[in-house]
mmCIF file of C-alpha atoms in Angstrom:
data_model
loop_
_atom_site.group_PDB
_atom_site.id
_atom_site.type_symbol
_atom_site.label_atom_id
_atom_site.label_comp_id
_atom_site.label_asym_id
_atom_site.label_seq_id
_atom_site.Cartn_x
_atom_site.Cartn_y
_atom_site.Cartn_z
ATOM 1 C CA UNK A 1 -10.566 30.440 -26.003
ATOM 2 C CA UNK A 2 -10.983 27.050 -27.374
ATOM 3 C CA UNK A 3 -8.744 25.420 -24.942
ATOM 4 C CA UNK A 4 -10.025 28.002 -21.940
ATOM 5 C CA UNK A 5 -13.407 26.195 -22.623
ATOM 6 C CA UNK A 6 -12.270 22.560 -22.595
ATOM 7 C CA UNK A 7 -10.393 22.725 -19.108
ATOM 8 C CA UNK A 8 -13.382 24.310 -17.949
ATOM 9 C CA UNK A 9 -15.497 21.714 -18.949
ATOM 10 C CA UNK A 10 -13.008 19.449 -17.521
ATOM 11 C CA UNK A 11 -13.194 20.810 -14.533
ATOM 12 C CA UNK A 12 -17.027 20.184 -14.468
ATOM 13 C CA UNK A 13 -16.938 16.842 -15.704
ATOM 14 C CA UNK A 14 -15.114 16.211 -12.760
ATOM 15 C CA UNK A 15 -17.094 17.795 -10.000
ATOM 16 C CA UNK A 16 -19.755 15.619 -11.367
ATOM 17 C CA UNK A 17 -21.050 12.759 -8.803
ATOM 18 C CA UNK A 18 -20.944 9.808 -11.183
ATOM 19 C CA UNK A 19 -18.662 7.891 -9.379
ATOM 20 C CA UNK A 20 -19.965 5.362 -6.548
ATOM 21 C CA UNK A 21 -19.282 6.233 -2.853
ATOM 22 C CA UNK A 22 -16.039 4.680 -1.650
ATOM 23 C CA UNK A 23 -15.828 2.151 1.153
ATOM 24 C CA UNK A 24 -14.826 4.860 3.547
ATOM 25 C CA UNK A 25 -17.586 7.293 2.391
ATOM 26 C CA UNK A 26 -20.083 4.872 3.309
ATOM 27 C CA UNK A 27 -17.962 3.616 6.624
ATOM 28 C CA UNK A 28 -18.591 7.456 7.490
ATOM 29 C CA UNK A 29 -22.041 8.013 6.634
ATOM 30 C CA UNK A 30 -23.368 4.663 8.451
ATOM 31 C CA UNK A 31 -21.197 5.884 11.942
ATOM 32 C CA UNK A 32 -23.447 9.111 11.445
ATOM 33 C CA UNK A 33 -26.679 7.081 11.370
ATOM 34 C CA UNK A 34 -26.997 7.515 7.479
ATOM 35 C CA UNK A 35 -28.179 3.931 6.148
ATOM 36 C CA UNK A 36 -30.722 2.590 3.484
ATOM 37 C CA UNK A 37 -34.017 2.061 5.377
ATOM 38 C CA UNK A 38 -37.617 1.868 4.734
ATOM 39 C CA UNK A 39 -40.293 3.164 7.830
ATOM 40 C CA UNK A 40 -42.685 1.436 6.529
ATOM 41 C CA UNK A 41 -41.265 -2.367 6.585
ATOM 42 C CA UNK A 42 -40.775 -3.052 10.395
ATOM 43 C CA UNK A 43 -44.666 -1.667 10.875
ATOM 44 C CA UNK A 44 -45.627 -4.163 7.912
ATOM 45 C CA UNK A 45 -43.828 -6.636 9.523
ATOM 46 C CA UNK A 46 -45.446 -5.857 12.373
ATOM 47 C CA UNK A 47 -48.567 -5.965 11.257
ATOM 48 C CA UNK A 48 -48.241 -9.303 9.356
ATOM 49 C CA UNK A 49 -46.577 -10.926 12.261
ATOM 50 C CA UNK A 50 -48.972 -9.651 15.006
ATOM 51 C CA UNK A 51 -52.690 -11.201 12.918
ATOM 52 C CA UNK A 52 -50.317 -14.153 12.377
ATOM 53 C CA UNK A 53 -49.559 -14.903 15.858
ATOM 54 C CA UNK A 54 -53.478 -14.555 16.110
ATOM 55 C CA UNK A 55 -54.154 -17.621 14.116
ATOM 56 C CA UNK A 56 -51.274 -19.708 15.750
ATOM 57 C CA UNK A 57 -52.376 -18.342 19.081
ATOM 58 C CA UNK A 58 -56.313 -18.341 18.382
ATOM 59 C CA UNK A 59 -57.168 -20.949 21.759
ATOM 60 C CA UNK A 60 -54.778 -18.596 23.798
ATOM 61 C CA UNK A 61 -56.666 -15.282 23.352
ATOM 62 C CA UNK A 62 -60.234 -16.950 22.616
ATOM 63 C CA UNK A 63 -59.493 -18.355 26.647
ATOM 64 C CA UNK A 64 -58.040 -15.124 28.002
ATOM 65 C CA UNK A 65 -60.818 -12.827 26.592
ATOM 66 C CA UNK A 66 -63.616 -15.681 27.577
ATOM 67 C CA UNK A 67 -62.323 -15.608 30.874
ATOM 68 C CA UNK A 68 -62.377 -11.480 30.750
ATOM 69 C CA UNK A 69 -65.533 -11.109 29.539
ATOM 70 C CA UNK A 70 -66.952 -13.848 31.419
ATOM 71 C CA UNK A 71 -65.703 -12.741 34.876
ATOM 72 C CA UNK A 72 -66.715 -9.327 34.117
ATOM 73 C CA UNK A 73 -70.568 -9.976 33.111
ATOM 74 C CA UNK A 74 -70.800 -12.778 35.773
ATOM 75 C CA UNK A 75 -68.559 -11.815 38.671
ATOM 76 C CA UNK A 76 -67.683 -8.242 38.597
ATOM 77 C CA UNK A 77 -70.899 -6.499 37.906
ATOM 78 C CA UNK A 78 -72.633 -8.168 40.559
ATOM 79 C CA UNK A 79 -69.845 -7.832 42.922
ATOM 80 C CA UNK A 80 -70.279 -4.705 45.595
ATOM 81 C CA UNK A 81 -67.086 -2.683 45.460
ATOM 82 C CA UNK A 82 -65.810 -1.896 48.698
ATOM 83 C CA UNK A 83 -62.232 -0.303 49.484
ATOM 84 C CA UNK A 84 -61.379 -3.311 50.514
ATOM 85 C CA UNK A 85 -61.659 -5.577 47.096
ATOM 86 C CA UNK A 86 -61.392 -2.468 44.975
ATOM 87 C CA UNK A 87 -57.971 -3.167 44.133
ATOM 88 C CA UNK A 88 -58.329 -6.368 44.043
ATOM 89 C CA UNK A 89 -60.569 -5.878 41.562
ATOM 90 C CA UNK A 90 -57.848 -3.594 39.651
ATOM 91 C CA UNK A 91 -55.112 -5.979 39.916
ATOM 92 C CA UNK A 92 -57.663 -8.813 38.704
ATOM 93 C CA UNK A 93 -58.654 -6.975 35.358
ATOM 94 C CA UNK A 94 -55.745 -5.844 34.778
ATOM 95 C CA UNK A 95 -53.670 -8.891 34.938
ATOM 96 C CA UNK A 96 -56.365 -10.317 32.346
ATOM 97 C CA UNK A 97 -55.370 -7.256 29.805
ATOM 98 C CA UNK A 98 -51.571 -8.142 30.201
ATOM 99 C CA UNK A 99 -51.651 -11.790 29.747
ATOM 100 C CA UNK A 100 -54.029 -10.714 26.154
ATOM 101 C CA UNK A 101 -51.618 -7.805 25.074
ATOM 102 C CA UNK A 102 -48.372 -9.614 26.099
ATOM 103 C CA UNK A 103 -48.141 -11.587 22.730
ATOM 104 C CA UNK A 104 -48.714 -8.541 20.618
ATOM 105 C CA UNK A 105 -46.366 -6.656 22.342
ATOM 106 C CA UNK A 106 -43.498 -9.030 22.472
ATOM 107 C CA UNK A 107 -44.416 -9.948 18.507
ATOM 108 C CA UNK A 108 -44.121 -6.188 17.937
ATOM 109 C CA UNK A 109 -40.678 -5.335 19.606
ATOM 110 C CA UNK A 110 -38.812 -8.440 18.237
ATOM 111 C CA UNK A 111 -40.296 -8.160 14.803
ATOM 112 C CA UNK A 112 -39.639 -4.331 14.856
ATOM 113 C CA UNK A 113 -36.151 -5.109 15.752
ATOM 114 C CA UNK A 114 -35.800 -7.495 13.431
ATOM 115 C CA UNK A 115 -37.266 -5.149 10.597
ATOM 116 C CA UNK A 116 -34.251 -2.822 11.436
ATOM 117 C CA UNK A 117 -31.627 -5.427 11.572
ATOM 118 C CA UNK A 118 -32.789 -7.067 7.889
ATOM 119 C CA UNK A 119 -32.079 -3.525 6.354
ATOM 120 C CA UNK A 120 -29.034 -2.407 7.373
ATOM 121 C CA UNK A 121 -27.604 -4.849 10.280
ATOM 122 C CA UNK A 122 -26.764 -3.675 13.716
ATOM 123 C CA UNK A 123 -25.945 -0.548 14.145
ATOM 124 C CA UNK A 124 -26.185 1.714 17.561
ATOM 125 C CA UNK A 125 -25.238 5.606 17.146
ATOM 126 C CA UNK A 126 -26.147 8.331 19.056
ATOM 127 C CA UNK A 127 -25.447 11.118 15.408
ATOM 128 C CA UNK A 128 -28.983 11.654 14.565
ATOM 129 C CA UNK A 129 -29.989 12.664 18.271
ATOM 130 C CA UNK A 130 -27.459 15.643 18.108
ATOM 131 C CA UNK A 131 -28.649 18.731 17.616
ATOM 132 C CA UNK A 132 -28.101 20.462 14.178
ATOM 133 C CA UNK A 133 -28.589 23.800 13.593
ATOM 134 C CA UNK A 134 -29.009 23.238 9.905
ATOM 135 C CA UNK A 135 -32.337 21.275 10.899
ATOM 136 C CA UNK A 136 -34.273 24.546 12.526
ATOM 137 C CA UNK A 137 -33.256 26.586 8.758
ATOM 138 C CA UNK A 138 -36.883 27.388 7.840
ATOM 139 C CA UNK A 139 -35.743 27.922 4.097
ATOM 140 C CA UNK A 140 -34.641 24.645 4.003
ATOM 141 C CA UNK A 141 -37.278 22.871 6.163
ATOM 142 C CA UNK A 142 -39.767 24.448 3.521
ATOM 143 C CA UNK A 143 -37.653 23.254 0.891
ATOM 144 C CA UNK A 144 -37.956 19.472 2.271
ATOM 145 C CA UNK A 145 -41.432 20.456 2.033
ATOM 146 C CA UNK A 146 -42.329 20.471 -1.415
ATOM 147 C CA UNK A 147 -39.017 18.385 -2.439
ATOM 148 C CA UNK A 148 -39.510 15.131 -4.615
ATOM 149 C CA UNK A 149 -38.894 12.974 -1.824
ATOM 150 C CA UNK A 150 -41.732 14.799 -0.095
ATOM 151 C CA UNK A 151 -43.995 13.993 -3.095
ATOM 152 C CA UNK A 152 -42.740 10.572 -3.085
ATOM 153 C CA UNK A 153 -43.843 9.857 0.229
ATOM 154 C CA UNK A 154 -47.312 11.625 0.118
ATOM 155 C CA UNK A 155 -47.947 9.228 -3.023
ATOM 156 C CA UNK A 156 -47.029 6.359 -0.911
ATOM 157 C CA UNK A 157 -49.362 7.052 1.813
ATOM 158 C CA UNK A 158 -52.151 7.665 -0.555
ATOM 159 C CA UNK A 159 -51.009 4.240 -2.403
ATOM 160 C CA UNK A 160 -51.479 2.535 1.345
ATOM 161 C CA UNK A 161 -54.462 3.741 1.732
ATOM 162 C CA UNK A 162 -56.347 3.140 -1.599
ATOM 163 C CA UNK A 163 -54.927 -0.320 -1.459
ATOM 164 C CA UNK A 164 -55.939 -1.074 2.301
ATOM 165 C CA UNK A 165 -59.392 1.176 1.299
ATOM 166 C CA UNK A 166 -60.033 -1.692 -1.914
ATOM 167 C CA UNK A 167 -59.351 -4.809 0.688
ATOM 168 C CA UNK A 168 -61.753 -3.428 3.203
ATOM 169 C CA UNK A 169 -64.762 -3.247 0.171
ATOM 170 C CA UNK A 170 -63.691 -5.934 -1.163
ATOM 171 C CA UNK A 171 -64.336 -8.483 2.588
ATOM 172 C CA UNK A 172 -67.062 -6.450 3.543
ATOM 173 C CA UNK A 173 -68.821 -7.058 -0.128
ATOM 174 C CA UNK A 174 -68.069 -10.318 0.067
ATOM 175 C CA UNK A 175 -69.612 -11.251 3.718
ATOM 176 C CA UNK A 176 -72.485 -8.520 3.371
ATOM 177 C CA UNK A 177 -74.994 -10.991 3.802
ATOM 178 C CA UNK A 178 -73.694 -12.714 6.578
ATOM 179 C CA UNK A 179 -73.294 -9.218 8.070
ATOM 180 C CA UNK A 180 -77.039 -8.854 7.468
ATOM 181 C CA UNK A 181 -77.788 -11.187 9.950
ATOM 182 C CA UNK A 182 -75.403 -11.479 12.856
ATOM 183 C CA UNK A 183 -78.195 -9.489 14.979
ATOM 184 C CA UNK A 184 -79.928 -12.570 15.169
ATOM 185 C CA UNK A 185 -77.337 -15.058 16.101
ATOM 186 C CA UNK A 186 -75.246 -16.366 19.550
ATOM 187 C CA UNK A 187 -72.556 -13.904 20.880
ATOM 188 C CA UNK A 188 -69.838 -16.541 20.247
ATOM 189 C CA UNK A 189 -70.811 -16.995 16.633
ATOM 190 C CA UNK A 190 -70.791 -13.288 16.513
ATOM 191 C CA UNK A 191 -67.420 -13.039 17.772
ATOM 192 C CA UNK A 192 -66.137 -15.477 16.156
ATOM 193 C CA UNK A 193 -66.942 -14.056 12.628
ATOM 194 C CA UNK A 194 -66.270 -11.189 13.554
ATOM 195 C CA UNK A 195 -62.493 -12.099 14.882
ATOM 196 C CA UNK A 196 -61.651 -14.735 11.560
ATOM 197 C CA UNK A 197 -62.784 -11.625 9.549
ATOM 198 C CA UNK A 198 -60.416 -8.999 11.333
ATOM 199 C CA UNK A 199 -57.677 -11.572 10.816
ATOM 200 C CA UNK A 200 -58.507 -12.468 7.407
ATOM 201 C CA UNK A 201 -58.262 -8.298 6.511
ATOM 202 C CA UNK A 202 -55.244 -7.868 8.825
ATOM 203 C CA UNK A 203 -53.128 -10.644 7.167
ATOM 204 C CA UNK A 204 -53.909 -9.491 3.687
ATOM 205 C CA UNK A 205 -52.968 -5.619 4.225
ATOM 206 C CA UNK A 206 -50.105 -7.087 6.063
ATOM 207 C CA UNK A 207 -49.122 -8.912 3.163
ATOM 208 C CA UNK A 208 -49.808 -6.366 0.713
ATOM 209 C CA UNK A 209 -47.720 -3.309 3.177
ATOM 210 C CA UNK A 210 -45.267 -6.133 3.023
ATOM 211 C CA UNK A 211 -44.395 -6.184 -0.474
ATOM 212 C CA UNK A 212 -44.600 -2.075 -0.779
ATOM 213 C CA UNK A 213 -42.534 -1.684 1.808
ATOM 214 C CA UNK A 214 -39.589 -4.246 0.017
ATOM 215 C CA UNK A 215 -40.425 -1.968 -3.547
ATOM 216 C CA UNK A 216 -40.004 0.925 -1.102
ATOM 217 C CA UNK A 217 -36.781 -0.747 0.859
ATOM 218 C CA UNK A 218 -35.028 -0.961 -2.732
ATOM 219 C CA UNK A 219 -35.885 2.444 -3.604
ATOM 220 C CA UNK A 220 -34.699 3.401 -0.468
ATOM 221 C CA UNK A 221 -31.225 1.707 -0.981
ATOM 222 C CA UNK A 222 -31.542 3.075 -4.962
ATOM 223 C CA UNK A 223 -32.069 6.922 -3.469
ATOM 224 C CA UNK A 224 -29.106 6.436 -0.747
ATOM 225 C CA UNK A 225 -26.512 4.586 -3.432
ATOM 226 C CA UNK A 226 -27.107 8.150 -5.326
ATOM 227 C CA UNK A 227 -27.149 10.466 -2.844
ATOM 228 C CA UNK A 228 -23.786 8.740 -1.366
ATOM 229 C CA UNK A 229 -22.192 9.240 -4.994
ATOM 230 C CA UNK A 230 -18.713 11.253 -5.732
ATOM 231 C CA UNK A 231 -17.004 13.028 -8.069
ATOM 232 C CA UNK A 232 -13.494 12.022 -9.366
ATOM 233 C CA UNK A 233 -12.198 14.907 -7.521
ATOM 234 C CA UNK A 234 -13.849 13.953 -3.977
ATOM 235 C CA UNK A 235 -12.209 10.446 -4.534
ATOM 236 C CA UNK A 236 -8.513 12.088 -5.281
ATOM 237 C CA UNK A 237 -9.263 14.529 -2.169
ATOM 238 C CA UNK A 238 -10.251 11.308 0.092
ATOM 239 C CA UNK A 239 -7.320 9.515 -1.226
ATOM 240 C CA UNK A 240 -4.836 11.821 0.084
ATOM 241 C CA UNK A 241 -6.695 12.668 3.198
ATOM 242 C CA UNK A 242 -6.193 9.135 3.629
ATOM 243 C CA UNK A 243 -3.220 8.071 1.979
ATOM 244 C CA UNK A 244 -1.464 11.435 2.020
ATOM 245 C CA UNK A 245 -0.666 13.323 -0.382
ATOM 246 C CA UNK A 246 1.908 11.787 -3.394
ATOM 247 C CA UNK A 247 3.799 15.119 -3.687
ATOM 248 C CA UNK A 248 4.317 15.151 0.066
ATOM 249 C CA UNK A 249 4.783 11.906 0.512
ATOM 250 C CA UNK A 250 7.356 11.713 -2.558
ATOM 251 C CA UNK A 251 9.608 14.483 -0.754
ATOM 252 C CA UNK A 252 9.519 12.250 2.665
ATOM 253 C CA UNK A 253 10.484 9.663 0.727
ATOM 254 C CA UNK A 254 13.754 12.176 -0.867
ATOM 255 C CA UNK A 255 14.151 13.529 2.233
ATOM 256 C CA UNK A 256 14.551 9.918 3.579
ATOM 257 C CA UNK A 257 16.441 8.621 1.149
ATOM 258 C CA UNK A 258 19.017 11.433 1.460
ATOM 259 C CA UNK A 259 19.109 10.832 5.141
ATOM 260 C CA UNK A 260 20.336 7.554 4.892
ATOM 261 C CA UNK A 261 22.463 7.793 2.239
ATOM 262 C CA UNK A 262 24.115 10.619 4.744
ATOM 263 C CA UNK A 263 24.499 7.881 7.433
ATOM 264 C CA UNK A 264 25.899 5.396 5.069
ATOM 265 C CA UNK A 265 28.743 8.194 4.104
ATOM 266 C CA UNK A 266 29.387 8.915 7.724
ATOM 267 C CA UNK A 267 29.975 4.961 7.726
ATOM 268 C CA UNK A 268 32.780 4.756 4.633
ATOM 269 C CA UNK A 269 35.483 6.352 6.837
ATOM 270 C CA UNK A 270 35.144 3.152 9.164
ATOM 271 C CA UNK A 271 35.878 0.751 6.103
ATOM 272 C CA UNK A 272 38.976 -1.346 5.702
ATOM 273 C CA UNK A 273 38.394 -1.418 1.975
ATOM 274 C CA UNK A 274 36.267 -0.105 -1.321
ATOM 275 C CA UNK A 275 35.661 -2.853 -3.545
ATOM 276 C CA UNK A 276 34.672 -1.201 -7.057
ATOM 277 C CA UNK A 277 33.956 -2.383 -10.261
ATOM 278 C CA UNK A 278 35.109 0.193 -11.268
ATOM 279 C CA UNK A 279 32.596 3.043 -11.482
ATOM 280 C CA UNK A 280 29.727 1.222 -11.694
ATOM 281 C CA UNK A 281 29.375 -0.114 -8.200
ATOM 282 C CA UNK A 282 31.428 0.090 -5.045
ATOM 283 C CA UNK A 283 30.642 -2.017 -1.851
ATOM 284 C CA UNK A 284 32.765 -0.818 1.977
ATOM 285 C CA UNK A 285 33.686 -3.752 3.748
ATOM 286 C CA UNK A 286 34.411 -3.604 7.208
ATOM 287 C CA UNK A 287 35.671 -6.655 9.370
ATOM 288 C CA UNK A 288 36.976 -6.912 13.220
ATOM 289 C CA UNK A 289 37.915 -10.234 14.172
ATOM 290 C CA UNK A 290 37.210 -9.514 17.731
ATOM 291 C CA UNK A 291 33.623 -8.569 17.273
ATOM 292 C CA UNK A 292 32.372 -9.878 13.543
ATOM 293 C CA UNK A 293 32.301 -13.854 12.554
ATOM 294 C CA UNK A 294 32.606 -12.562 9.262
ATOM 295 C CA UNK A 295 33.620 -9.365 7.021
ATOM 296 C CA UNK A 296 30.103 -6.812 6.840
ATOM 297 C CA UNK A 297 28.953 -4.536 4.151
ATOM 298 C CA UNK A 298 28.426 -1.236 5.704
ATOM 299 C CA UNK A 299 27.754 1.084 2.754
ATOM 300 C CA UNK A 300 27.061 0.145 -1.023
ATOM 301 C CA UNK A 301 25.991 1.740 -4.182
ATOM 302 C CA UNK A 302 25.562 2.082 -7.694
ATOM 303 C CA UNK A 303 26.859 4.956 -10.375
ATOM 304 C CA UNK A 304 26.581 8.470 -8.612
ATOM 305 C CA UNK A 305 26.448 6.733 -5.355
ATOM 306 C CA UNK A 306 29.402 4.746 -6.043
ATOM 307 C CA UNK A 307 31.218 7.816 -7.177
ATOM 308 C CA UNK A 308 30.656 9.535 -3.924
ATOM 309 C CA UNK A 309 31.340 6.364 -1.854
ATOM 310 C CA UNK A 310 34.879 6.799 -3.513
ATOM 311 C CA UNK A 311 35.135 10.256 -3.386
ATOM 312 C CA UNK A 312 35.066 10.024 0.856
ATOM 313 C CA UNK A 313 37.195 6.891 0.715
ATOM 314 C CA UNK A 314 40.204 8.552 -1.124
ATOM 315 C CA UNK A 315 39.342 11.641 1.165
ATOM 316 C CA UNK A 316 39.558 9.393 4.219
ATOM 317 C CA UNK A 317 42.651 7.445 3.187
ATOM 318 C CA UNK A 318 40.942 4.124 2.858
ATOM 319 C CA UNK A 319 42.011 1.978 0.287
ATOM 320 C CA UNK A 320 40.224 0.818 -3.226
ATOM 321 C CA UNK A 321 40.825 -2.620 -5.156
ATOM 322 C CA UNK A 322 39.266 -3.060 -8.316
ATOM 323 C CA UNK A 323 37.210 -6.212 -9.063
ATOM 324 C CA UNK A 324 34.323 -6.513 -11.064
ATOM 325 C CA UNK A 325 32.750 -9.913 -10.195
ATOM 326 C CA UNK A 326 33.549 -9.608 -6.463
ATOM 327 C CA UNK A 327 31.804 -6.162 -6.867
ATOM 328 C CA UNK A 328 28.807 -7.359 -8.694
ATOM 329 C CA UNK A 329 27.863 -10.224 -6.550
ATOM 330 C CA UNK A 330 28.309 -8.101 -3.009
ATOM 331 C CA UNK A 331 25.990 -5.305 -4.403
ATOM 332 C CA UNK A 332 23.373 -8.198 -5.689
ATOM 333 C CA UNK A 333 24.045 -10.837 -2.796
ATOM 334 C CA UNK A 334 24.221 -9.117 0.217
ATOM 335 C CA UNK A 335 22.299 -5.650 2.035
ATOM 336 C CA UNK A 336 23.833 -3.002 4.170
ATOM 337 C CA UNK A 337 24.998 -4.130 7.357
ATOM 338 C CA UNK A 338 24.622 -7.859 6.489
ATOM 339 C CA UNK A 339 28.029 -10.034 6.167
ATOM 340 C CA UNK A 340 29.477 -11.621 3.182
ATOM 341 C CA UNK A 341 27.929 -14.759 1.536
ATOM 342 C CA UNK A 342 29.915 -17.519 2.789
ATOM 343 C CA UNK A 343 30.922 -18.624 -0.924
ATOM 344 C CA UNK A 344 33.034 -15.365 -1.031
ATOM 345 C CA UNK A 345 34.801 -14.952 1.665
ATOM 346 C CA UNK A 346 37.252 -16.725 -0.165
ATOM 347 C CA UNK A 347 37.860 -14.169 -2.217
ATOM 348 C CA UNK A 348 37.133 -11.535 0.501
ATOM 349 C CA UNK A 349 39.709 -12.893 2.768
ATOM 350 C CA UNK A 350 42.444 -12.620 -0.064
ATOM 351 C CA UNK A 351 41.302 -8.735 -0.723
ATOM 352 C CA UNK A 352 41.730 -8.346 3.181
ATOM 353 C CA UNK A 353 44.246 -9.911 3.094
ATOM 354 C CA UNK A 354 46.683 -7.740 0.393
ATOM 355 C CA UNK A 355 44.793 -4.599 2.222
ATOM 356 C CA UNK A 356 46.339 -5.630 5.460
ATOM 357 C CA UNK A 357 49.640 -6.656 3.687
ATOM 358 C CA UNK A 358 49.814 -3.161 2.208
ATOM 359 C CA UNK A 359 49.152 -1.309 5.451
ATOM 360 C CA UNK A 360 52.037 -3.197 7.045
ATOM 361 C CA UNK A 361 49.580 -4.794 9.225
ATOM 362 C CA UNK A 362 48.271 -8.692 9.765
ATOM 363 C CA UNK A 363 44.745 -9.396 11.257
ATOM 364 C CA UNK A 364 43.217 -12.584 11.883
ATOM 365 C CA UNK A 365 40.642 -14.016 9.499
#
C-alpha cells in the first residue's frame, strides 16, 4: 500500500507544471499568436507621444487652427453658398482638418506599432483570426467572466481611472482662479490657457499610463512565463516527439547495426586473407593489383565478431595467418573499406605474399 501510494504521488509530482516552457513550446505558442503583451502600453504610448508632438509642434497647429478658425468666422460665414463654390468650400475645410489631424494620426500608427514591436518583436500570424469553437462555449466564456484575470483587469481600469480622476482635481484646483476669470479676457489668451493646460494634463496621464502599463507589461510576461510552464512528463513527451523515441530509436540503431554487419559477412568470402590475433580481432584483406594501389580492409572486428568473421572464412576456404601486432594496428589504424597504412604494407605484402605462395599462385604487389 505504502509503495502503491508513493508511485502515485510520483506520478503527480510529475504532471505538475513546475518546469519552464521549452524553446519549442514557446516557438509554438508565438506562431499561434500567443506572446507577452500589455493593451494598455501602445495607447499610453500613444497618448504620451501624441501631447508631446503638441509641444514640439505648438507653431504648426496654433497656424493651422488660426487659419481654420479665422477663414471660417471671416470668409466662410459671410460667403453665399452656391452649387457652384459649395464644394469648394468642402474641399477647403476639409483640407484644413487633414493638415491638423495628420500629425496625430501618423504619431499614433508609428507609435502604436512601435508599442507592439517593443513587447514581443515582429511577428505577423493570421492564428488568432481563426475561428475556434472553444471560444462560443458559454460555460467557459462565463468562466473568463468572473476568472482572476477578469478581476485583475477590472482593478486596473478602476486604478486608471482614479489616478487620471486625482490629476484632473489636482490642475483644475490648482488654476481655479485663473479659470474664474477667462470670461473676461482675449480669445487667444483663452485658447492659449486653455491648450498649455490640456497638454500639461495629457502629458502627465500619459506619463503616469506609461509606467502602469510597463508594471502591467511585466505582469503580463510574469502570467504568460506560467501559463507556458510544463511538467517533467510534457518535456519527456516533447523530447521524443522531437527526437524520437530512445527505445525506437535504439532498435534502428540494432537493426542497423545488424544490417551492416550482414553486408560485411557477405564481403569475407571475397578476401584473400584473415589476419587474426588470434580470437580477439580479425581484419579481411582484399587486394587486386589491377584495380587497388594498395591492399583494402573490407570487413573487421572484435571478439564475437571476429569469431564469426572466421567462422565464414574457414566455411569459404579462405585462408587465416595469425599475427597479433599486424592484427592490432589494422583494427586501430585503418576503417572498413579504407587501404592499409603505408608503414605496413611491408608486412602486408609478406602475408600476401606466403598466401599467394601457398595457393600456388604469384600476384603482383
Amino acid at each position: 500500500m505504502r509503495n502503491y501510494r508513493l508511485k502515485l504521488d510520483l506520478q503527480l509530482f510529475s504532471q505538475e507544471k513546475t518546469e519552464k516552457a521549452t524553446p519549442k513550446k514557446q516557438g509554438d505558442a508565438r506562431k499561434k499568436g500567443q506572446v507577452a503583451r500589455s493593451a494598455d502600453l501602445p495607447g499610453s504610448f500613444i497618448l504620451l507621444f501624441t501631447f508631446m508632438g503638441f509641444i514640439m509642434l505648438g507653431g504648426y497647429y496654433k497656424q493651422h487652427i488660426m487659419m481654420l478658425f479665422g477663414n471660417l468666422f471671416e470668409d466662410w460665414l459671410l460667403m453665399d453658398l452656391t452649387t457652384g463654390n459649395v464644394m469648394t468650400l468642402f474641399n477647403d475645410v476639409t483640407l484644413e482638418l487633414l493638415l491638423i489631424l495628420m500629425p496625430i494620426f501618423a504619431v499614433a500608427v508609428i507609435i502604436g506599432i512601435l508599442g507592439n514591436i517593443v513587447q514581443f518583436g515582429f511577428l505577423l500570424t493570421g492564428e488568432p483570426l481563426k475561428m475556434q469553437l472553444s471560444k462560443m462555449n458559454p460555460i467557459k466564456g462565463f468562466k473568463q467572466i468572473f476568472s482572476a484575470r477578469t478581476l485583475v483587469e477590472f482593478l486596473k481600469s478602476v486604478l486608471k481611472l482614479l489616478i487620471i480622476g486625482i490629476l484632473v482635481f489636482m490642475a483644475i484646483t490648482k488654476e481655479w482662479e485663473r479659470i474664474l476669470v477667462l470670461a473676461s479676457l482675449p480669445i487667444q489668451h483663452i485658447f492659449s490657457f486653455t491648450a498649455g493646460l490640456t497638454v500639461k494634463l495629457g502629458i502627465e496621464i500619459g506619463a503616469v499610463l506609461t509606467v502602469l502599463a510597463l508594471a502591467d507589461y511585466f505582469y503580463q510576461r510574469y502570467e504568460h512565463s506560467k501559463s507556458l510552464r510544463m511538467s517533467k512528463q510534457d518535456i519527456k513527451d516533447e523530447y521524443k516527439k522531437s527526437e524520437g523515441d530512445p527505445l525506437i530509436k535504439g532498435k534502428i540503431r540494432e537493426r542497423q547495426r545488424r544490417m551492416a554487419l550482414q553486408r560485411m559477412m557477405q564481403e569475407v568470402p571475397k578476401a584473400d586473407v584473415i589476419i587474426t590475433n588470434p580470437t580477439h580481432f580479425a581484419i579481411a584483406l582484399k587486394y587486386d593489383s589491377s584495380q587497388m594501389e594498395a591492399p583494402k580492409i573490407i570487413a573487421k572486428g572484435m571478439n564475437h565478431v571476429a569469431l564469426r568473421i572466421r567462422e565464414v572464412a574457414k566455411e569459404n576456404g579462405i585462408v587465416m595467418m595469425e599475427n597479433k601486432p599486424l592484427a592490432r594496428a589494422l583494427y586501430e589504424r585503418a576503417e572498413i573499406g579504407d587501404v592499409i597504412p603505408p608503414d605496413l604494407f611491408q608486412a602486408v605484402a609478406e602475408v600476401l605474399a606466403y598466401v599467394y605462395k601457398m595457393k600456388g599462385r604469384v600476384k603482383s604487389s
